[in-house]
Short mmCIF file of C-alpha atoms and ligand atoms in Angstrom, two decimals:
data_model
loop_
_atom_site.label_atom_id
_atom_site.label_comp_id
_atom_site.label_asym_id
_atom_site.label_seq_id
_atom_site.Cartn_x
_atom_site.Cartn_y
_atom_site.Cartn_z
CA MET A 1 -218.83 -13.94 -46.33
CA ALA A 2 -221.14 -15.57 -43.84
CA LEU A 3 -222.20 -13.01 -41.29
CA ILE A 4 -224.49 -12.87 -38.29
CA GLU A 5 -227.65 -10.87 -39.00
CA ILE A 6 -229.81 -9.16 -36.40
CA LYS A 7 -233.45 -8.66 -37.41
CA ASN A 8 -236.14 -7.39 -35.01
CA GLY A 9 -233.81 -8.08 -32.10
CA LYS A 10 -233.29 -11.71 -33.18
CA MET A 11 -229.93 -13.11 -34.20
CA LYS A 12 -229.57 -15.24 -37.34
CA VAL A 13 -226.38 -17.30 -37.35
CA PRO A 14 -225.18 -19.00 -40.58
CA ASP A 15 -223.65 -22.47 -40.31
CA LYS A 16 -220.49 -21.36 -42.12
CA LEU A 17 -219.66 -18.43 -39.93
CA ASP A 18 -217.08 -15.62 -40.12
CA LEU A 19 -216.12 -14.61 -36.59
CA ALA A 20 -213.79 -11.90 -35.34
CA TYR A 21 -211.10 -12.27 -32.70
CA MET A 22 -208.51 -10.08 -31.00
CA GLU A 23 -205.43 -11.72 -29.49
CA GLY A 24 -204.87 -9.13 -26.78
CA ASP A 25 -201.67 -8.27 -24.88
CA GLY A 26 -199.31 -10.20 -22.59
CA ILE A 27 -200.47 -13.82 -22.42
CA GLY A 28 -203.23 -12.99 -24.96
CA PRO A 29 -201.52 -14.47 -28.06
CA ASP A 30 -200.60 -17.72 -26.20
CA ILE A 31 -204.09 -18.35 -24.82
CA THR A 32 -205.84 -17.22 -28.01
CA ARG A 33 -203.85 -19.69 -30.13
CA ALA A 34 -204.71 -22.49 -27.71
CA THR A 35 -208.37 -21.46 -27.60
CA LEU A 36 -208.93 -21.27 -31.36
CA LYS A 37 -207.40 -24.73 -31.71
CA VAL A 38 -209.90 -26.15 -29.18
CA LEU A 39 -212.91 -24.30 -30.61
CA ASP A 40 -212.17 -25.44 -34.18
CA ALA A 41 -211.68 -29.05 -33.08
CA CYS A 42 -214.91 -28.89 -31.11
CA VAL A 43 -217.01 -27.56 -34.01
CA LYS A 44 -215.52 -30.22 -36.30
CA ARG A 45 -216.23 -33.08 -33.89
CA VAL A 46 -219.70 -31.91 -32.85
CA TYR A 47 -221.05 -30.85 -36.26
CA GLY A 48 -218.87 -32.96 -38.60
CA GLY A 49 -218.45 -30.26 -41.26
CA ARG A 50 -222.05 -29.00 -41.19
CA ARG A 51 -220.87 -25.98 -39.25
CA SER A 52 -217.51 -24.21 -39.36
CA ILE A 53 -215.82 -20.95 -38.43
CA THR A 54 -213.54 -18.74 -40.49
CA TRP A 55 -211.61 -16.60 -38.01
CA VAL A 56 -210.93 -12.97 -38.86
CA LYS A 57 -208.13 -11.36 -36.84
CA LEU A 58 -208.63 -7.77 -35.67
CA ASP A 59 -205.91 -5.55 -34.20
CA ALA A 60 -206.32 -4.11 -30.71
CA GLY A 61 -204.06 -3.12 -27.81
CA GLU A 62 -200.28 -2.98 -27.98
CA GLU A 63 -200.11 -4.75 -31.35
CA ALA A 64 -202.47 -2.16 -32.90
CA PHE A 65 -200.52 0.69 -31.29
CA ALA A 66 -197.25 -0.58 -32.73
CA LYS A 67 -198.77 -0.84 -36.23
CA GLU A 68 -201.10 2.16 -36.33
CA GLY A 69 -200.37 4.35 -33.30
CA ASN A 70 -203.85 3.63 -31.90
CA TYR A 71 -204.77 1.04 -29.26
CA MET A 72 -208.30 0.67 -30.68
CA PRO A 73 -208.24 1.55 -34.40
CA ASP A 74 -211.46 2.72 -36.08
CA SER A 75 -211.10 -0.20 -38.50
CA THR A 76 -211.45 -2.63 -35.55
CA ILE A 77 -214.51 -0.79 -34.21
CA GLU A 78 -216.12 -0.92 -37.67
CA ALA A 79 -215.24 -4.61 -38.05
CA ILE A 80 -216.88 -5.51 -34.73
CA LYS A 81 -220.05 -3.72 -35.90
CA HIS A 82 -219.88 -5.89 -39.01
CA TYR A 83 -219.33 -9.24 -37.24
CA HIS A 84 -221.53 -8.52 -34.16
CA VAL A 85 -219.79 -11.18 -32.04
CA ALA A 86 -216.09 -11.47 -31.19
CA LEU A 87 -213.65 -13.31 -28.96
CA LYS A 88 -211.03 -11.22 -27.21
CA GLY A 89 -207.78 -11.82 -25.33
CA PRO A 90 -206.95 -9.62 -22.33
CA LEU A 91 -205.81 -6.05 -22.94
CA THR A 92 -203.35 -4.15 -20.73
CA THR A 93 -204.40 -0.88 -19.06
CA PRO A 94 -201.75 1.11 -17.18
CA VAL A 95 -202.58 1.97 -13.55
CA GLY A 96 -202.86 5.61 -12.47
CA LYS A 97 -201.59 7.03 -15.79
CA GLY A 98 -201.70 6.58 -19.56
CA ILE A 99 -204.60 5.43 -21.72
CA ARG A 100 -208.10 4.72 -20.43
CA SER A 101 -209.16 1.09 -20.51
CA ILE A 102 -209.87 -0.21 -24.01
CA ASN A 103 -212.03 -2.89 -22.40
CA VAL A 104 -214.25 -0.24 -20.85
CA LEU A 105 -214.24 1.73 -24.11
CA MET A 106 -215.48 -1.31 -26.05
CA ARG A 107 -218.19 -2.09 -23.49
CA GLN A 108 -219.47 1.48 -23.80
CA THR A 109 -219.05 1.83 -27.58
CA PHE A 110 -221.08 -1.31 -28.28
CA ASP A 111 -223.44 -0.78 -25.35
CA MET A 112 -222.59 -4.26 -24.05
CA TYR A 113 -224.34 -3.52 -20.79
CA ALA A 114 -224.23 -6.98 -19.23
CA ASN A 115 -221.04 -8.69 -18.14
CA ILE A 116 -221.91 -12.30 -17.45
CA ARG A 117 -219.39 -14.41 -15.52
CA PRO A 118 -220.38 -18.00 -14.69
CA VAL A 119 -218.06 -19.72 -12.19
CA LYS A 120 -218.26 -23.45 -11.63
CA PHE A 121 -216.00 -25.94 -9.88
CA PHE A 122 -214.27 -28.65 -11.91
CA PRO A 123 -213.35 -31.76 -9.89
CA GLY A 124 -209.61 -32.06 -9.36
CA LEU A 125 -208.89 -28.35 -9.08
CA PRO A 126 -207.22 -27.00 -5.96
CA SER A 127 -209.50 -24.79 -3.86
CA PRO A 128 -209.23 -22.95 -0.53
CA LEU A 129 -212.79 -24.13 0.30
CA LYS A 130 -213.72 -27.39 2.05
CA ASN A 131 -216.62 -28.00 -0.34
CA PRO A 132 -215.81 -26.20 -3.57
CA GLU A 133 -218.35 -28.36 -5.44
CA ASN A 134 -220.98 -26.06 -3.89
CA VAL A 135 -219.76 -23.16 -6.02
CA ASP A 136 -221.95 -22.67 -9.08
CA ILE A 137 -222.50 -18.94 -9.20
CA THR A 138 -223.02 -16.56 -12.11
CA VAL A 139 -222.33 -12.86 -11.70
CA VAL A 140 -224.45 -10.58 -13.90
CA ARG A 141 -222.58 -7.31 -13.67
CA GLU A 142 -223.74 -3.95 -15.02
CA ASN A 143 -221.04 -3.06 -17.49
CA THR A 144 -221.36 0.58 -18.60
CA GLU A 145 -222.08 2.76 -15.55
CA ASP A 146 -220.94 3.30 -11.94
CA VAL A 147 -217.44 4.63 -11.22
CA TYR A 148 -216.31 2.82 -14.39
CA ALA A 149 -218.08 5.37 -16.62
CA GLY A 150 -214.73 7.18 -16.78
CA ILE A 151 -215.81 10.53 -15.28
CA GLU A 152 -212.62 11.35 -13.40
CA PHE A 153 -210.62 14.52 -12.93
CA ALA A 154 -207.02 14.71 -11.74
CA GLU A 155 -206.05 16.65 -8.63
CA GLY A 156 -205.44 20.31 -9.47
CA SER A 157 -207.02 20.11 -12.98
CA ALA A 158 -209.33 22.90 -14.16
CA GLU A 159 -212.25 20.42 -14.07
CA ALA A 160 -211.53 19.33 -10.50
CA ARG A 161 -211.13 22.96 -9.37
CA GLY A 162 -214.40 23.89 -11.17
CA LEU A 163 -216.31 21.06 -9.52
CA ILE A 164 -214.93 21.92 -6.08
CA LYS A 165 -216.13 25.51 -6.63
CA VAL A 166 -219.63 24.42 -7.74
CA MET A 167 -219.95 22.06 -4.76
CA LYS A 168 -219.00 24.85 -2.40
CA GLU A 169 -221.09 27.60 -3.95
CA GLN A 170 -224.22 25.67 -4.90
CA PHE A 171 -224.36 22.83 -2.38
CA LYS A 172 -222.33 24.19 0.55
CA ILE A 173 -220.20 21.05 0.40
CA LEU A 174 -216.51 21.46 1.07
CA ILE A 175 -214.09 19.27 -0.86
CA LYS A 176 -210.37 19.64 -0.13
CA ALA A 177 -208.42 21.46 -2.85
CA ASP A 178 -206.01 18.53 -3.29
CA ALA A 179 -208.74 16.03 -4.24
CA GLY A 180 -208.84 13.92 -7.39
CA ILE A 181 -212.54 13.53 -8.22
CA GLY A 182 -214.53 10.65 -9.70
CA ILE A 183 -218.29 10.60 -10.28
CA LYS A 184 -220.51 7.57 -9.69
CA VAL A 185 -223.45 7.29 -12.07
CA ILE A 186 -226.16 4.63 -11.72
CA THR A 187 -229.32 5.15 -13.77
CA GLU A 188 -232.80 3.68 -13.43
CA SER A 189 -232.84 2.61 -17.09
CA GLY A 190 -229.39 0.99 -16.81
CA THR A 191 -230.41 -0.86 -13.67
CA ARG A 192 -233.73 -2.05 -15.07
CA ARG A 193 -232.14 -3.58 -18.15
CA ILE A 194 -229.41 -5.39 -16.18
CA MET A 195 -232.03 -6.86 -13.83
CA GLU A 196 -234.10 -7.95 -16.84
CA LYS A 197 -230.96 -9.67 -18.19
CA ALA A 198 -230.31 -11.36 -14.82
CA ILE A 199 -233.87 -12.70 -14.70
CA THR A 200 -233.70 -13.94 -18.29
CA TYR A 201 -230.38 -15.65 -17.52
CA ALA A 202 -231.80 -17.27 -14.38
CA LEU A 203 -234.92 -18.52 -16.21
CA ASP A 204 -232.95 -19.80 -19.24
CA HIS A 205 -230.46 -21.65 -17.02
CA LYS A 206 -233.07 -23.03 -14.59
CA LYS A 207 -231.66 -21.07 -11.64
CA ASP A 208 -234.11 -20.41 -8.84
CA ARG A 209 -232.50 -17.51 -6.96
CA ILE A 210 -231.11 -14.06 -7.70
CA VAL A 211 -229.36 -11.93 -5.09
CA ILE A 212 -228.94 -8.17 -5.54
CA MET A 213 -225.46 -7.09 -4.32
CA HIS A 214 -225.20 -3.41 -3.32
CA LYS A 215 -223.74 -0.96 -0.83
CA GLY A 216 -227.02 0.92 -0.49
CA ASN A 217 -226.66 1.56 3.23
CA ILE A 218 -223.89 4.05 2.44
CA MET A 219 -224.53 5.07 -1.19
CA LYS A 220 -228.29 5.44 -0.92
CA PHE A 221 -229.15 7.16 -4.19
CA THR A 222 -226.88 5.07 -6.42
CA GLU A 223 -226.49 1.56 -4.95
CA GLY A 224 -229.59 1.83 -2.72
CA ALA A 225 -231.60 2.94 -5.74
CA PHE A 226 -230.06 0.04 -7.71
CA MET A 227 -231.53 -2.38 -5.16
CA ASN A 228 -234.99 -0.73 -5.22
CA TRP A 229 -235.17 -0.69 -9.02
CA CYS A 230 -234.06 -4.33 -9.21
CA TYR A 231 -236.79 -5.38 -6.79
CA ASP A 232 -239.34 -3.43 -8.80
CA VAL A 233 -238.32 -5.17 -12.04
CA ALA A 234 -238.51 -8.55 -10.28
CA LYS A 235 -242.05 -7.83 -8.99
CA LYS A 236 -243.30 -6.76 -12.41
CA ARG A 237 -241.58 -9.51 -14.39
CA LEU A 238 -242.05 -12.49 -12.06
CA GLY A 239 -245.40 -11.61 -10.42
CA SER A 240 -246.73 -14.55 -8.42
CA LYS A 241 -243.59 -16.59 -9.21
CA LEU A 242 -241.48 -14.26 -7.03
CA ILE A 243 -240.76 -15.18 -3.42
CA THR A 244 -239.09 -13.04 -0.79
CA GLU A 245 -236.50 -14.12 1.75
CA GLN A 246 -239.13 -13.86 4.51
CA GLU A 247 -241.52 -16.13 2.59
CA LEU A 248 -238.67 -18.57 1.96
CA THR A 249 -238.16 -19.15 5.69
CA GLU A 250 -241.73 -18.68 6.94
CA LYS A 251 -243.70 -20.46 4.20
CA TYR A 252 -241.27 -22.73 2.35
CA ASP A 253 -238.88 -24.02 5.00
CA GLY A 254 -235.82 -22.54 3.26
CA LYS A 255 -236.38 -24.34 -0.08
CA VAL A 256 -237.40 -22.51 -3.24
CA PRO A 257 -240.44 -24.37 -4.63
CA GLU A 258 -240.37 -25.62 -8.24
CA GLY A 259 -241.18 -22.87 -10.73
CA MET A 260 -240.63 -20.03 -8.23
CA MET A 261 -237.74 -17.53 -8.02
CA LEU A 262 -236.23 -16.15 -4.82
CA VAL A 263 -235.03 -12.54 -5.13
CA ASN A 264 -233.19 -11.16 -2.10
CA ASP A 265 -230.33 -8.72 -1.48
CA ARG A 266 -227.04 -8.52 0.36
CA ILE A 267 -224.88 -5.56 1.30
CA ALA A 268 -221.60 -5.86 -0.63
CA ASP A 269 -219.26 -6.55 2.31
CA ASN A 270 -221.57 -9.25 3.65
CA MET A 271 -221.91 -10.72 0.12
CA LEU A 272 -218.11 -11.08 -0.09
CA GLN A 273 -218.03 -13.15 3.08
CA GLN A 274 -221.19 -15.13 2.26
CA ILE A 275 -219.74 -16.45 -1.01
CA ILE A 276 -217.00 -18.01 1.12
CA THR A 277 -219.01 -19.24 4.12
CA ARG A 278 -222.15 -20.45 2.30
CA PRO A 279 -221.69 -20.45 -1.51
CA GLU A 280 -224.47 -23.05 -1.88
CA ASP A 281 -227.01 -20.33 -1.01
CA TYR A 282 -226.15 -18.27 -4.09
CA SER A 283 -226.78 -18.89 -7.74
CA VAL A 284 -227.11 -15.62 -9.70
CA ILE A 285 -225.67 -12.36 -8.35
CA VAL A 286 -226.78 -9.11 -10.01
CA ALA A 287 -224.50 -6.18 -9.19
CA PRO A 288 -223.42 -2.70 -10.23
CA ASN A 289 -220.14 -2.48 -12.13
CA LEU A 290 -217.53 -2.22 -9.35
CA ASN A 291 -219.11 -4.73 -6.95
CA GLY A 292 -219.54 -7.16 -9.85
CA ASP A 293 -215.87 -6.87 -10.77
CA TYR A 294 -214.69 -7.58 -7.21
CA VAL A 295 -217.08 -10.42 -6.47
CA SER A 296 -216.44 -12.32 -9.71
CA ASP A 297 -212.67 -12.47 -9.10
CA ALA A 298 -213.31 -13.57 -5.51
CA ILE A 299 -215.60 -16.39 -6.67
CA ALA A 300 -213.08 -17.43 -9.33
CA ALA A 301 -210.48 -17.77 -6.56
CA GLU A 302 -212.73 -20.35 -4.87
CA VAL A 303 -212.52 -22.72 -7.83
CA GLY A 304 -208.84 -22.49 -8.68
CA GLY A 305 -208.25 -18.85 -9.62
CA LEU A 306 -208.65 -16.42 -12.47
CA GLY A 307 -207.30 -18.85 -15.04
CA VAL A 308 -210.58 -20.81 -15.09
CA ALA A 309 -213.27 -18.08 -15.14
CA PRO A 310 -214.88 -16.97 -18.43
CA GLY A 311 -216.89 -13.84 -19.17
CA GLY A 312 -219.17 -12.40 -21.83
CA ASN A 313 -219.92 -8.72 -22.49
CA ILE A 314 -223.40 -8.81 -23.93
CA GLY A 315 -225.66 -6.10 -25.33
CA ASP A 316 -228.73 -6.20 -27.54
CA GLU A 317 -226.71 -6.11 -30.76
CA TYR A 318 -223.08 -6.91 -29.94
CA ALA A 319 -221.25 -9.38 -27.74
CA ILE A 320 -217.57 -9.89 -26.94
CA PHE A 321 -216.42 -12.94 -24.99
CA GLU A 322 -213.20 -12.96 -22.96
CA ALA A 323 -211.29 -14.39 -20.02
CA VAL A 324 -212.07 -12.74 -16.68
CA HIS A 325 -208.35 -12.29 -15.95
CA GLY A 326 -205.96 -9.70 -17.37
CA SER A 327 -202.86 -9.88 -19.56
CA ALA A 328 -200.55 -11.30 -16.80
CA PRO A 329 -197.49 -9.80 -18.61
CA LYS A 330 -194.92 -11.81 -16.63
CA TYR A 331 -196.12 -15.00 -18.36
CA ALA A 332 -196.27 -13.51 -21.89
CA ASN A 333 -194.93 -15.73 -24.72
CA LYS A 334 -193.77 -18.46 -22.31
CA ASN A 335 -196.41 -21.10 -23.08
CA ILE A 336 -197.21 -21.17 -19.34
CA ALA A 337 -200.56 -19.35 -18.94
CA ASN A 338 -203.76 -21.25 -18.33
CA PRO A 339 -206.04 -20.92 -21.39
CA THR A 340 -209.11 -22.43 -19.66
CA SER A 341 -210.79 -19.11 -18.99
CA MET A 342 -210.65 -18.13 -22.65
CA ILE A 343 -211.60 -21.63 -23.85
CA LEU A 344 -214.70 -21.47 -21.63
CA ALA A 345 -215.39 -17.93 -22.90
CA GLY A 346 -215.42 -19.54 -26.35
CA ALA A 347 -217.96 -22.07 -25.06
CA MET A 348 -220.11 -19.20 -23.75
CA MET A 349 -219.85 -17.62 -27.20
CA PHE A 350 -221.13 -20.86 -28.76
CA ALA A 351 -224.12 -20.85 -26.38
CA HIS A 352 -224.80 -17.23 -27.34
CA LEU A 353 -224.78 -18.25 -31.03
CA GLY A 354 -227.25 -21.03 -30.29
CA TRP A 355 -224.60 -23.77 -30.74
CA LYS A 356 -225.42 -25.33 -27.40
CA GLU A 357 -224.02 -28.79 -28.25
CA ALA A 358 -220.61 -27.20 -28.85
CA HIS A 359 -220.85 -25.30 -25.55
CA ASP A 360 -221.64 -28.49 -23.63
CA ALA A 361 -218.91 -30.47 -25.42
CA ILE A 362 -216.25 -27.96 -24.37
CA TYR A 363 -217.31 -27.92 -20.72
CA GLU A 364 -217.33 -31.70 -20.67
CA ALA A 365 -213.91 -31.98 -22.35
CA VAL A 366 -212.31 -29.42 -20.01
CA GLU A 367 -213.77 -31.21 -17.01
CA ASN A 368 -212.53 -34.61 -18.23
CA ALA A 369 -209.08 -33.29 -19.10
CA MET A 370 -208.69 -31.76 -15.63
CA ARG A 371 -210.05 -34.88 -13.97
CA GLY A 372 -207.35 -36.80 -15.86
CA GLY A 373 -204.69 -34.54 -14.33
CA ALA A 374 -204.16 -32.05 -17.19
CA LEU A 375 -203.27 -28.81 -15.40
CA THR A 376 -201.25 -25.70 -16.21
CA GLN A 377 -198.69 -24.31 -13.74
CA ASP A 378 -201.10 -22.02 -11.84
CA LEU A 379 -202.99 -25.10 -10.64
CA ALA A 380 -200.29 -27.78 -10.85
CA ARG A 381 -198.01 -25.85 -8.48
CA VAL A 382 -200.66 -25.93 -5.75
CA LEU A 383 -201.10 -29.70 -6.08
CA ASN A 384 -197.38 -30.27 -6.58
CA VAL A 385 -197.92 -32.16 -9.84
CA LYS A 386 -196.34 -31.84 -13.29
CA ALA A 387 -197.64 -28.86 -15.28
CA LEU A 388 -198.63 -28.82 -18.94
CA GLY A 389 -197.81 -25.84 -21.15
CA THR A 390 -200.61 -23.69 -22.59
CA SER A 391 -200.56 -25.45 -25.94
CA GLU A 392 -200.23 -28.99 -24.44
CA PHE A 393 -203.21 -28.28 -22.17
CA ALA A 394 -205.26 -27.36 -25.27
CA ASP A 395 -204.21 -30.69 -26.86
CA ALA A 396 -205.32 -32.55 -23.72
CA VAL A 397 -208.76 -30.91 -23.96
CA ILE A 398 -209.02 -31.73 -27.67
CA LYS A 399 -208.29 -35.40 -26.89
CA LYS A 400 -211.31 -35.45 -24.57
CA LEU A 401 -213.72 -33.88 -27.07
P1 NAP B 1 -204.01 -10.46 -14.26
O1 NAP B 1 -203.42 -10.16 -15.58
O2 NAP B 1 -205.33 -11.14 -14.25
O3 NAP B 1 -202.93 -11.33 -13.45
C1 NAP B 1 -202.93 -11.44 -12.07
C2 NAP B 1 -202.38 -12.77 -11.65
O4 NAP B 1 -203.38 -13.76 -11.84
C3 NAP B 1 -201.18 -13.26 -12.43
O5 NAP B 1 -199.99 -12.70 -11.97
C4 NAP B 1 -201.29 -14.75 -12.19
O6 NAP B 1 -201.02 -15.07 -10.81
C5 NAP B 1 -202.79 -14.97 -12.29
N1 NAP B 1 -203.29 -15.23 -13.65
C6 NAP B 1 -204.16 -14.48 -14.36
N2 NAP B 1 -204.47 -15.08 -15.49
C7 NAP B 1 -203.77 -16.23 -15.53
C8 NAP B 1 -203.70 -17.30 -16.48
N3 NAP B 1 -204.41 -17.31 -17.60
N4 NAP B 1 -202.89 -18.34 -16.17
C9 NAP B 1 -202.19 -18.37 -15.05
N5 NAP B 1 -202.24 -17.39 -14.11
C10 NAP B 1 -203.02 -16.34 -14.34
O7 NAP B 1 -204.20 -9.12 -13.39
P2 NAP B 1 -203.31 -7.82 -13.24
O8 NAP B 1 -201.87 -8.20 -13.10
O9 NAP B 1 -203.97 -7.06 -12.20
O10 NAP B 1 -203.50 -7.05 -14.61
C11 NAP B 1 -202.58 -7.06 -15.70
C12 NAP B 1 -203.16 -6.19 -16.82
O11 NAP B 1 -204.36 -6.78 -17.34
C13 NAP B 1 -203.54 -4.78 -16.35
O12 NAP B 1 -203.10 -3.89 -17.34
C14 NAP B 1 -205.06 -4.81 -16.28
O13 NAP B 1 -205.63 -3.56 -16.54
C15 NAP B 1 -205.39 -5.78 -17.41
N6 NAP B 1 -206.71 -6.44 -17.28
C16 NAP B 1 -207.40 -6.66 -18.42
C17 NAP B 1 -208.62 -7.32 -18.38
C18 NAP B 1 -209.36 -7.54 -19.67
O14 NAP B 1 -208.77 -7.46 -20.72
N7 NAP B 1 -210.65 -7.83 -19.62
C19 NAP B 1 -209.13 -7.78 -17.14
C20 NAP B 1 -208.38 -7.57 -15.99
C21 NAP B 1 -207.15 -6.90 -16.05
P3 NAP B 1 -199.64 -15.53 -10.18
O15 NAP B 1 -198.76 -14.32 -10.22
O16 NAP B 1 -200.04 -15.90 -8.79
O17 NAP B 1 -199.09 -16.68 -10.95
#
């Protein structure tokens, strides 16, 4: 056994590493197979045997339910605690009924409070933008709070009726009797740590601007407070290296000087149009959970769609890397789905482990494969060119490693 160790907040990664993975539902098995093939080939080519991975398969989602009657068995939870880092295929969550999201459950169970989604354009991909090469934006999304915390009561339930009564009697607020109720929770501590993560990400990746996305004009004490706390963290952490939007225009002629960091904010609806009209102005977006979810899919659409956007759920002790997209059930087991998002999630995982050369090699190989015309149907159909299957696309990437 060669396991990751965490000591005093620092991660120690052995060269011969045991790593966990979950295939996921729908297209999950197809894209996971393709991804593991690319990751193994990459480690072999980059490290020539000095480093290697032994993959350990964990059950989750529909497969786990069929075997054990549980979508997220305790044995899988315990195993993730053991391995600390895992790669995960997409998991299905029914809409408006049935089980709560296993993705959300995992993010909360392992306190993976940051969802990091870097989106970058690869030349050759179809895009609805005139200058998609200007898109290089990372969303740092709070991952455990907001309306995603799962505090929801169905219309007519005892809990909903109780809350309606309390609101009326204690706060003189009338809520209609036929309301389903959800509660939005955004804490100061949760906001401070996500802003710290966003600043660390920006500094580590030599990014010179962070924008706080919020809807604080309407939701003053949740999203408005999110903005205020983020600014406070930025002031304390960056000190004299921080510049405001006003200083940017008045003192620096619109250009962030070397070694400085611009921190500004945008109201969510404006942010969603700005990423389309002037993506070059944005580099790191820090956002509460729901805004972060919306904006990252919208940015992914600018560079070819969900099939090319990776994500990492990262906490202080555990991290799970995954595609941004879902299980796209209509493409399940057809060798059609685009595995790029999960392959790049694997690259992010390598960077997290400190295997930066492997991360860079994967990005370069994916870029070169796409430049050479290797595309799956989601992208090929837009350009009217021949599509590769999931597995053949993985082979094309391996050839470029
Ligand atoms: P989705 O699975 O992301 O699929 C939406 C559409 O995006 C697909 O119909 C397809 O578009 C395109 N697409 C997504 N991934 C693709 C890929 N790898 N290759 C090619 N095309 C791809 O979203 P959804 O239909 O809203 O959700 C399905 C299930 O996934 C739901 O149960 C949802 O809860 C779950 N989900 C899970 C995660 C997660 O595990 N982290 C994230 C999001 C959603 P076209 O139809 O245009 O070809």
